[in-house]
PDB file of C-alpha atoms in Angstrom:
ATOM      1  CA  UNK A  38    -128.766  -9.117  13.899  1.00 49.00           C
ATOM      2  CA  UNK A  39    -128.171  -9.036  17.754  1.00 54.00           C
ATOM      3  CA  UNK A  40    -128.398 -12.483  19.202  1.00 77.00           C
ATOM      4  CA  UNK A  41    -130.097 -11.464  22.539  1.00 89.00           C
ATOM      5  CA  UNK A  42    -132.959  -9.731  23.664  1.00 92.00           C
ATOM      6  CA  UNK A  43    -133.441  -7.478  27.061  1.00 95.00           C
ATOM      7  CA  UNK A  44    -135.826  -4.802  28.191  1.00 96.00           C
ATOM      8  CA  UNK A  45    -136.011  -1.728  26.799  1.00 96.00           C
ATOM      9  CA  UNK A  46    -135.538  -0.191  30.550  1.00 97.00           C
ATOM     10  CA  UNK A  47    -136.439  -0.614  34.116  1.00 97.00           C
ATOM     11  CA  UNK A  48    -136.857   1.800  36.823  1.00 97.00           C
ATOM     12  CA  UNK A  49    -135.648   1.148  40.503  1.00 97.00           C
ATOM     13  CA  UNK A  50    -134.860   2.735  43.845  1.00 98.00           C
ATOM     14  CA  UNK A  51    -131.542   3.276  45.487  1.00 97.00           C
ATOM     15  CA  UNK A  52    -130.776   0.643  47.906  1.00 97.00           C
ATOM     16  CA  UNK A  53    -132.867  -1.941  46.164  1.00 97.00           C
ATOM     17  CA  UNK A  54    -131.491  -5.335  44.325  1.00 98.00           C
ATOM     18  CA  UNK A  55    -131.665  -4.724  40.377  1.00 98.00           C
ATOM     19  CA  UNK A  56    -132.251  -8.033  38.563  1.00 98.00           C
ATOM     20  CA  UNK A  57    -132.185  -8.188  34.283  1.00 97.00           C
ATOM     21  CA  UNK A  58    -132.706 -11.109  32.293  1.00 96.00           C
ATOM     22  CA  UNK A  59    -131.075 -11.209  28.669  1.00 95.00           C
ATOM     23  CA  UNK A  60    -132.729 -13.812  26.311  1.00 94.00           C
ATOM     24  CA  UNK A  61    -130.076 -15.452  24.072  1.00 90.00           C
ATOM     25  CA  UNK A  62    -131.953 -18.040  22.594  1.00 89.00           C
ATOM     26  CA  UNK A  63    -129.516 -19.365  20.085  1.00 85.00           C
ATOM     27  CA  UNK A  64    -125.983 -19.230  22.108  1.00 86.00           C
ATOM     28  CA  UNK A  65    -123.803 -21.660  20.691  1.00 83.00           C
ATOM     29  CA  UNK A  66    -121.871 -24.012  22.231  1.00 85.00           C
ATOM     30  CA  UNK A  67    -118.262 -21.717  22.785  1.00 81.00           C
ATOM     31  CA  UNK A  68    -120.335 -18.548  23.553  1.00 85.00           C
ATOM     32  CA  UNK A  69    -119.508 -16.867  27.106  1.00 88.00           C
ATOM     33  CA  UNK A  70    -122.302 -14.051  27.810  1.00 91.00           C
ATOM     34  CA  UNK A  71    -120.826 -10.582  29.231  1.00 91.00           C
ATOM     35  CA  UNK A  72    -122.613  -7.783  30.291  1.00 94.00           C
ATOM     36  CA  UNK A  73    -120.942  -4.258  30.212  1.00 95.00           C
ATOM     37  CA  UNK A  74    -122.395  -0.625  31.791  1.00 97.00           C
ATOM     38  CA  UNK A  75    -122.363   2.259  29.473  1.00 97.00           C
ATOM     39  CA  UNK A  76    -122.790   5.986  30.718  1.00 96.00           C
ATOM     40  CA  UNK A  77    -123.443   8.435  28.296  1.00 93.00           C
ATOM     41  CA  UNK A  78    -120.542   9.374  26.277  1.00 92.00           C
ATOM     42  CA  UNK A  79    -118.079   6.854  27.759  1.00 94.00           C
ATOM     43  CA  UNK A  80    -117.374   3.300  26.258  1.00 95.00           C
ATOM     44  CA  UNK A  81    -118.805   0.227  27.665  1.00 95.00           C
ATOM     45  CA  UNK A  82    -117.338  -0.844  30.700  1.00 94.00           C
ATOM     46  CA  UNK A  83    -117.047  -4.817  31.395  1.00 92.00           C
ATOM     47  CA  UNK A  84    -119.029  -5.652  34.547  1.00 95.00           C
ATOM     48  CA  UNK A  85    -119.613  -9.341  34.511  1.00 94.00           C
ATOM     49  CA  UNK A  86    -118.638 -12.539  32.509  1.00 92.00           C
ATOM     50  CA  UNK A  87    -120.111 -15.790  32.477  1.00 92.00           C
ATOM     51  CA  UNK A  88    -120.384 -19.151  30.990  1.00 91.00           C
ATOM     52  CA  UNK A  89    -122.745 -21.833  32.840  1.00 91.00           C
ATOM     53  CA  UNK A  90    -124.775 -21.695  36.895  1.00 90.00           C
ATOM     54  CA  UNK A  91    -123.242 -18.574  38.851  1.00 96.00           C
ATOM     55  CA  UNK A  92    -120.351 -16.200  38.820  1.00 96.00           C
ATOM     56  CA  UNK A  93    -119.858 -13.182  41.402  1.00 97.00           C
ATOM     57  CA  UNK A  94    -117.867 -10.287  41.822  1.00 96.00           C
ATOM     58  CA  UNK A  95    -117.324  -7.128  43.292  1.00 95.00           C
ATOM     59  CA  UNK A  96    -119.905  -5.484  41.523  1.00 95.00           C
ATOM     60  CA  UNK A  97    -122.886  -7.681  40.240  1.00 97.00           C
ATOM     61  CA  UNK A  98    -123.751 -11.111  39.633  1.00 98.00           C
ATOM     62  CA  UNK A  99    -124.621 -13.551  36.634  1.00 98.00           C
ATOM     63  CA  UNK A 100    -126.903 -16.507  36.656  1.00 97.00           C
ATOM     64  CA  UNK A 101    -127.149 -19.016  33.998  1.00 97.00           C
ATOM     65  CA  UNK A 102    -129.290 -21.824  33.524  1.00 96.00           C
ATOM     66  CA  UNK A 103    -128.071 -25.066  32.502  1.00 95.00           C
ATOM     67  CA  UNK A 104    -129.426 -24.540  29.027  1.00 95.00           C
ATOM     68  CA  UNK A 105    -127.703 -21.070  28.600  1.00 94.00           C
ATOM     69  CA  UNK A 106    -130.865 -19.457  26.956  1.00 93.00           C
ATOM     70  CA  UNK A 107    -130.788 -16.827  29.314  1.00 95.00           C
ATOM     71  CA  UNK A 108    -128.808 -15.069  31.758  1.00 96.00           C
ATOM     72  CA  UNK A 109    -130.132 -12.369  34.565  1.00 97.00           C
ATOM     73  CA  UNK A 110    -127.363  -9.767  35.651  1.00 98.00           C
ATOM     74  CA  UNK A 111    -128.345  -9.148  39.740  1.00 98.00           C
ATOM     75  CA  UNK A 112    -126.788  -5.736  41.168  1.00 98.00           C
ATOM     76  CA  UNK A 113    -127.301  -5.883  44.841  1.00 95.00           C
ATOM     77  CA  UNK A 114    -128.187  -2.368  46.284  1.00 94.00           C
ATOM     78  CA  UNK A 115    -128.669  -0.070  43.439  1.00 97.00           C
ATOM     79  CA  UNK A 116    -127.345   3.665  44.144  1.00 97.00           C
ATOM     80  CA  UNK A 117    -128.235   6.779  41.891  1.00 97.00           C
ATOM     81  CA  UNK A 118    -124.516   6.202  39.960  1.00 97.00           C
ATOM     82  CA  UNK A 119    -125.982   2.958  38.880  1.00 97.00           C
ATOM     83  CA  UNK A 120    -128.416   4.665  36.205  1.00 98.00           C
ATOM     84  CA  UNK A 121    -126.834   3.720  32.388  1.00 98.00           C
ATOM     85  CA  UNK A 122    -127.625   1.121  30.167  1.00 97.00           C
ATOM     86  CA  UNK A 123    -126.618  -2.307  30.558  1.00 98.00           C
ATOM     87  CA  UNK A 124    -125.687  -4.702  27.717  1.00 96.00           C
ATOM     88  CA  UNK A 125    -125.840  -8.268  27.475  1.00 94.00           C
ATOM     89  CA  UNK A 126    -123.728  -9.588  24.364  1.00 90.00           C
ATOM     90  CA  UNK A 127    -122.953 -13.084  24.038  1.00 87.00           C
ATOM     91  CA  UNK A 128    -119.566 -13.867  21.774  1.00 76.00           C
ATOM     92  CA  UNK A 129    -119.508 -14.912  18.371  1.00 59.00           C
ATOM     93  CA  UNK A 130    -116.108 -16.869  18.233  1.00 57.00           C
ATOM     94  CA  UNK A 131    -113.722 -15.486  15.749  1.00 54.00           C
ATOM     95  CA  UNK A 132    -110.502 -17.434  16.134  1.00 55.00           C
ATOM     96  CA  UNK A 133    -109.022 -15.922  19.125  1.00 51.00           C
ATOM     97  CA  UNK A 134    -111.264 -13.036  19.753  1.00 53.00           C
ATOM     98  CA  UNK A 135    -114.517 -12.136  19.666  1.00 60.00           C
ATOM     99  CA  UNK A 136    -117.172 -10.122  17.428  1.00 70.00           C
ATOM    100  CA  UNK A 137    -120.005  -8.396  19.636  1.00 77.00           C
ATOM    101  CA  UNK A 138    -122.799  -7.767  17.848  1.00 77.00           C
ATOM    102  CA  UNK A 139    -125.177  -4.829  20.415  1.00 83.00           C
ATOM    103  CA  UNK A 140    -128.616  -5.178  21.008  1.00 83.00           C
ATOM    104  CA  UNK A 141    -130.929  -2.231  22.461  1.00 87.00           C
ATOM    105  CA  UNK A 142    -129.359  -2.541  25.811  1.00 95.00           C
ATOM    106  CA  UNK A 143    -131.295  -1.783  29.133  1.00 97.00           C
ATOM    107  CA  UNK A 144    -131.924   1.531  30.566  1.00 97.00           C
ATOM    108  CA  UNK A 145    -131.390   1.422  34.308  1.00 98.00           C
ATOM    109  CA  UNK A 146    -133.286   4.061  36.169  1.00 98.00           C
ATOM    110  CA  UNK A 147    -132.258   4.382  39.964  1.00 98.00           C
ATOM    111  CA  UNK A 148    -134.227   6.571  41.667  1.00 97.00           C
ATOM    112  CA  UNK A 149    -133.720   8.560  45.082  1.00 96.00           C
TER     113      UNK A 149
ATOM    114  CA  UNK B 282    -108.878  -5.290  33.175  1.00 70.00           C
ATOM    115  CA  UNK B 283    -107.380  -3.882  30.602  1.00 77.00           C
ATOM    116  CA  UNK B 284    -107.281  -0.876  29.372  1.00 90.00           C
ATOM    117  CA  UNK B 285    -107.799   0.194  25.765  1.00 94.00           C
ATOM    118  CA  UNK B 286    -107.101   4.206  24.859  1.00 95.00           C
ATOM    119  CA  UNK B 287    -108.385   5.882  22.300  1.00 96.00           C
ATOM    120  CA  UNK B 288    -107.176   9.250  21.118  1.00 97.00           C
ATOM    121  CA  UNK B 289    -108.432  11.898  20.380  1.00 97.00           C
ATOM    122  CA  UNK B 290    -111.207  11.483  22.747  1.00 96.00           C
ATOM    123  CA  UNK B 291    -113.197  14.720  20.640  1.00 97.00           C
ATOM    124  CA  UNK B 292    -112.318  16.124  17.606  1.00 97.00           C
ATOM    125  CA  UNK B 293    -114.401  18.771  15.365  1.00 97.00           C
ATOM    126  CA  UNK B 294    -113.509  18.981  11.537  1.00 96.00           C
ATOM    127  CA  UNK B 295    -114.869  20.752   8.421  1.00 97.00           C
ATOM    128  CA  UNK B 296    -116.543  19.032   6.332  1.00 97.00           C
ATOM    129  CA  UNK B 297    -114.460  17.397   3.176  1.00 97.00           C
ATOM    130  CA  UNK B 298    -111.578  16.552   5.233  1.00 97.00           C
ATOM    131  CA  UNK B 299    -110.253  13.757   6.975  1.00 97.00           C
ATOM    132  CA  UNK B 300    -109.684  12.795  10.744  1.00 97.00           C
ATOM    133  CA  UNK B 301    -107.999   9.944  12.221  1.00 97.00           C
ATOM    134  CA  UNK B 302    -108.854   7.974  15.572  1.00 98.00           C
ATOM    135  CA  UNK B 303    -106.098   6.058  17.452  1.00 97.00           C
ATOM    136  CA  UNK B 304    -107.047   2.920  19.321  1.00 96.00           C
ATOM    137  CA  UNK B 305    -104.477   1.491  21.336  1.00 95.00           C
ATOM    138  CA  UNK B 306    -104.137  -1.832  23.999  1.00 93.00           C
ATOM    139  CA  UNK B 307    -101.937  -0.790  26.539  1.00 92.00           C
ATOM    140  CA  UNK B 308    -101.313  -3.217  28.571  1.00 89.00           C
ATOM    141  CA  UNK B 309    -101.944  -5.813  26.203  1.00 89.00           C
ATOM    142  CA  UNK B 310    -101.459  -7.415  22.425  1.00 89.00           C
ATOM    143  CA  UNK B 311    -104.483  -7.389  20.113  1.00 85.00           C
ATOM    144  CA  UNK B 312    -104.703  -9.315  17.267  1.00 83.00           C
ATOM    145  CA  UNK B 313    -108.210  -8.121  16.019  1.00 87.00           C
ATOM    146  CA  UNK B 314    -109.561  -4.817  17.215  1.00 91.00           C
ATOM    147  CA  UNK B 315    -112.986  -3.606  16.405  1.00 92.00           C
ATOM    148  CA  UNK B 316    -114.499  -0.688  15.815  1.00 96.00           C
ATOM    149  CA  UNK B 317    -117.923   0.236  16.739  1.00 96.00           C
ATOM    150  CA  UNK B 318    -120.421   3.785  15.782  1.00 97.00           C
ATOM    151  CA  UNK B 319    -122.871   5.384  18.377  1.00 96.00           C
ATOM    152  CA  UNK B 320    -125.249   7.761  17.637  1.00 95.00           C
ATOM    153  CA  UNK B 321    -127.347   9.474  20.261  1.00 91.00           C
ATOM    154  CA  UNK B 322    -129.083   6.886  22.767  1.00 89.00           C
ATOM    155  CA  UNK B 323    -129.007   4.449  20.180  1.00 92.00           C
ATOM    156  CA  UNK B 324    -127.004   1.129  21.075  1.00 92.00           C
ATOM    157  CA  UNK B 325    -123.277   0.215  19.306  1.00 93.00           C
ATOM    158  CA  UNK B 326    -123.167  -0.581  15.857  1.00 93.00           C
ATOM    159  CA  UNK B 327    -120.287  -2.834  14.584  1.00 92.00           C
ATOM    160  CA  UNK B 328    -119.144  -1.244  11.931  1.00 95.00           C
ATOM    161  CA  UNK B 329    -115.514  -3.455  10.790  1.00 93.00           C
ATOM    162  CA  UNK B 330    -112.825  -5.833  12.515  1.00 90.00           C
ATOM    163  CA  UNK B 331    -109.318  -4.654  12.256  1.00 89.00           C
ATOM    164  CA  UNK B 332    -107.028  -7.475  11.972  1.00 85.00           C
ATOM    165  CA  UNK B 333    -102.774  -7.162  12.453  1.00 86.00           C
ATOM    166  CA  UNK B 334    -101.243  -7.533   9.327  1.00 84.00           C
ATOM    167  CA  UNK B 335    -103.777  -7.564   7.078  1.00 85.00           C
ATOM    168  CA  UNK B 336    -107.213  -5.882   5.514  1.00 88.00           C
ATOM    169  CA  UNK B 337    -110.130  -5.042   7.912  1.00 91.00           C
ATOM    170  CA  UNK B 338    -112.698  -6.527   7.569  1.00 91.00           C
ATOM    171  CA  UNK B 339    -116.305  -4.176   7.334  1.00 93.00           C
ATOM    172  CA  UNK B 340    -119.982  -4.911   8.318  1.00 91.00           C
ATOM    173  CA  UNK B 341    -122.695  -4.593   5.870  1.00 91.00           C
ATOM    174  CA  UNK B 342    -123.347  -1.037   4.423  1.00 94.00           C
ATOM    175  CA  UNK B 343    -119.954   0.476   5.990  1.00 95.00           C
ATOM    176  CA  UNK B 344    -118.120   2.316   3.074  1.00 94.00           C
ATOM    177  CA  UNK B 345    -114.524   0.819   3.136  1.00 93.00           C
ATOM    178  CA  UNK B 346    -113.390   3.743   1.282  1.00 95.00           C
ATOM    179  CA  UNK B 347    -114.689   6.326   3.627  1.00 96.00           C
ATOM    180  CA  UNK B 348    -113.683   4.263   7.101  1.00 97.00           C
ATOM    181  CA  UNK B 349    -110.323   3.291   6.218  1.00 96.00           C
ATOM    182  CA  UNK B 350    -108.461   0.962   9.245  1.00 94.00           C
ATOM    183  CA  UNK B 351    -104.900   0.350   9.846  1.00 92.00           C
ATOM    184  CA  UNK B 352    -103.879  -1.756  11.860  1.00 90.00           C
ATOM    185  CA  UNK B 353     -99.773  -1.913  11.700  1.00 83.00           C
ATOM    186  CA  UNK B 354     -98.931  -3.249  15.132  1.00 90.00           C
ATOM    187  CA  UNK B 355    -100.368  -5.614  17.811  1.00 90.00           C
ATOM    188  CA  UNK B 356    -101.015  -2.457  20.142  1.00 93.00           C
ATOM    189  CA  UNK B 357    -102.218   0.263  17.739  1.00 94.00           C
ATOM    190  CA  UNK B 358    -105.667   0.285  15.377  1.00 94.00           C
ATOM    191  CA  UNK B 359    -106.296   3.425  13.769  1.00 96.00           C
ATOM    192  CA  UNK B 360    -109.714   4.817  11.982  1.00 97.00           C
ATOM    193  CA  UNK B 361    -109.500   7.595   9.574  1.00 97.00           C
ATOM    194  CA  UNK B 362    -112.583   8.991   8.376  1.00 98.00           C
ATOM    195  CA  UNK B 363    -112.207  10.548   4.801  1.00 97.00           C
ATOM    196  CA  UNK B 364    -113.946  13.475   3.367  1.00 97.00           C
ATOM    197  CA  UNK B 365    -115.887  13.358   6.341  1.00 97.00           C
ATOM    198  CA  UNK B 366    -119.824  14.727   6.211  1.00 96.00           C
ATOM    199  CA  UNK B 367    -122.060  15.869   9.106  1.00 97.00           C
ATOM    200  CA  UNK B 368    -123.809  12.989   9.087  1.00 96.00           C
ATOM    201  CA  UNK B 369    -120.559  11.296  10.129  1.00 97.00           C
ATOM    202  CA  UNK B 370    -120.530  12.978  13.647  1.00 97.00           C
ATOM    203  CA  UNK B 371    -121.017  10.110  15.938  1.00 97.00           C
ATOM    204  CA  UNK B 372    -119.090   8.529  18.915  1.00 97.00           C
ATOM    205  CA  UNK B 373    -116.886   6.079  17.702  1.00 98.00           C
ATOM    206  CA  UNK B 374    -115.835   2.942  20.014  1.00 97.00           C
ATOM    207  CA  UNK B 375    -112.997   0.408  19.414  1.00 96.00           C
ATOM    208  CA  UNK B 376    -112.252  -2.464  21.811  1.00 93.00           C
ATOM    209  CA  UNK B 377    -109.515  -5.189  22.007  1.00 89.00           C
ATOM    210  CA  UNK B 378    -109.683  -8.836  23.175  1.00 82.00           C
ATOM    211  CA  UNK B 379    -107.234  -9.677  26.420  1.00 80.00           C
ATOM    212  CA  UNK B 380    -108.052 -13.571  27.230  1.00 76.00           C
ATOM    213  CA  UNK B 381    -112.139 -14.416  26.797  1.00 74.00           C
ATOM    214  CA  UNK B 382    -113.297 -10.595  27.330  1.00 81.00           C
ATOM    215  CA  UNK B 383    -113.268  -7.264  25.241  1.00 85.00           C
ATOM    216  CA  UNK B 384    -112.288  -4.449  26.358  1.00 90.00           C
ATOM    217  CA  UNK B 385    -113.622  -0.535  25.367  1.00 94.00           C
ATOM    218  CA  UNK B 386    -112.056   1.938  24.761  1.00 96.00           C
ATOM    219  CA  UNK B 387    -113.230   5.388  25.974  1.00 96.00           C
ATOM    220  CA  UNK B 388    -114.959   6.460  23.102  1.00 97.00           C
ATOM    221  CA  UNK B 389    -114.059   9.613  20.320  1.00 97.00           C
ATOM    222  CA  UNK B 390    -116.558  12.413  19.567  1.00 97.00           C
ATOM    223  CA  UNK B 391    -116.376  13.578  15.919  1.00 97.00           C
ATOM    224  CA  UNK B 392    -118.373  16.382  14.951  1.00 97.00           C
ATOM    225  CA  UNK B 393    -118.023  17.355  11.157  1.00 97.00           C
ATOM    226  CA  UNK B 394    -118.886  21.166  10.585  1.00 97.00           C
TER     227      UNK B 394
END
């Protein structure tokens, strides 16, 4: 069973500020929450990686609450390239790696 | 971040025979790989960890027998698909763990004919 829960899709505009919120109600303790981009036929590509309040990049941001129950992935100024689906997976701890169980994903929509 | 390659990144077979995927970490050492299924606009499915040294380890409902994984070194996971059907065609994933993040590789089309 995936452990988080996102839209099903959203629709936007270029040049506007894309916010999605992933529900992961029953994180546990060692979790970090990632989200990855996936175009069609291409494998997931990391975008962002997070554990508690706010981490930045190049690319997107991630806020966290201080309970970790859910996380919203913020992409400042959307452009057409930016439609795919976006996954939020949070880690199930496996020694020294991870094992990602995929929920539906969100299907991002930029339009001109 | 790192890279993960997979190879081939399409193959077509006839049905009955077998097909093998190469995942590899190329710029880093992966202890557990896993390997994931996609079907058309329908999210990842886990379908077994591949673990160094040892027996891979398979999700619910995946045929061991059919899906066999190797995984012989710390930079190399491979999936062969045995007596593959057309219902196998999919787009299979594997990814590798460098530090706290996985890593995808590019994905392989298989089409069985």
């Amino acid at each position: 069973l995936a452990k988080t829960t996102q839209p099903i899709s959203m629709d936007s505009y270029e040049g506007q500020e894309v916010n999605i919120t992933c529900s992961h109600n029953n994180i546990a303790t060692n979790d970090y929450i990632t989200w990855y981009q996936q175009f069609p036929s291409q494998g997931p590509r990391f975008i962002i990686q997070g554990y508690k309040t706010k981490v930045t990049n190049e690319v997107a941001s991630l806020f966290i609450p201080a309970d970790r129950k859910s996380s919203t992935l913020s992409l400042p100024r959307v452009s057409l390239s930016d439609t795919a689906v976006y996954y939020c997976l949070v880690g199930l701890r496996m020694d020294s790696s991870y094992k990602l169980i995929f929920g539906s994903g969100t299907r991002l929509l930029v339009r001109p | 971040g790192a890279v993960v390659s997979q190879h081939p990144s399409w193959v077509i077979c006839k049905s009955g025979t077998s097909v093998k995927i190469e995942c590899r970490s190329l710029d880093f050492q992966a202890t557990t790989m896993f390997w994931y299924r996609q079907f058309p606009k329908q999210s990842l499915m886990l379908m077994a960890t591949s673990n160094e040294g040892s027996k891979a380890t398979y999700e619910q409902g995946v045929e061991k027998d059919k899906f066999l994984i190797n995984h012989a070194s710390l930079t190399l996971s491979t999936l062969t698909v045995t007596s593959a059907h057309p219902e196998d065609s999919s787009f299979y994933i594997c990814s590798g763990t460098a530090g706290n993040t996985i890593y995808f590789g590019e994905g392989s089309w298989l089409t069985v004919v």
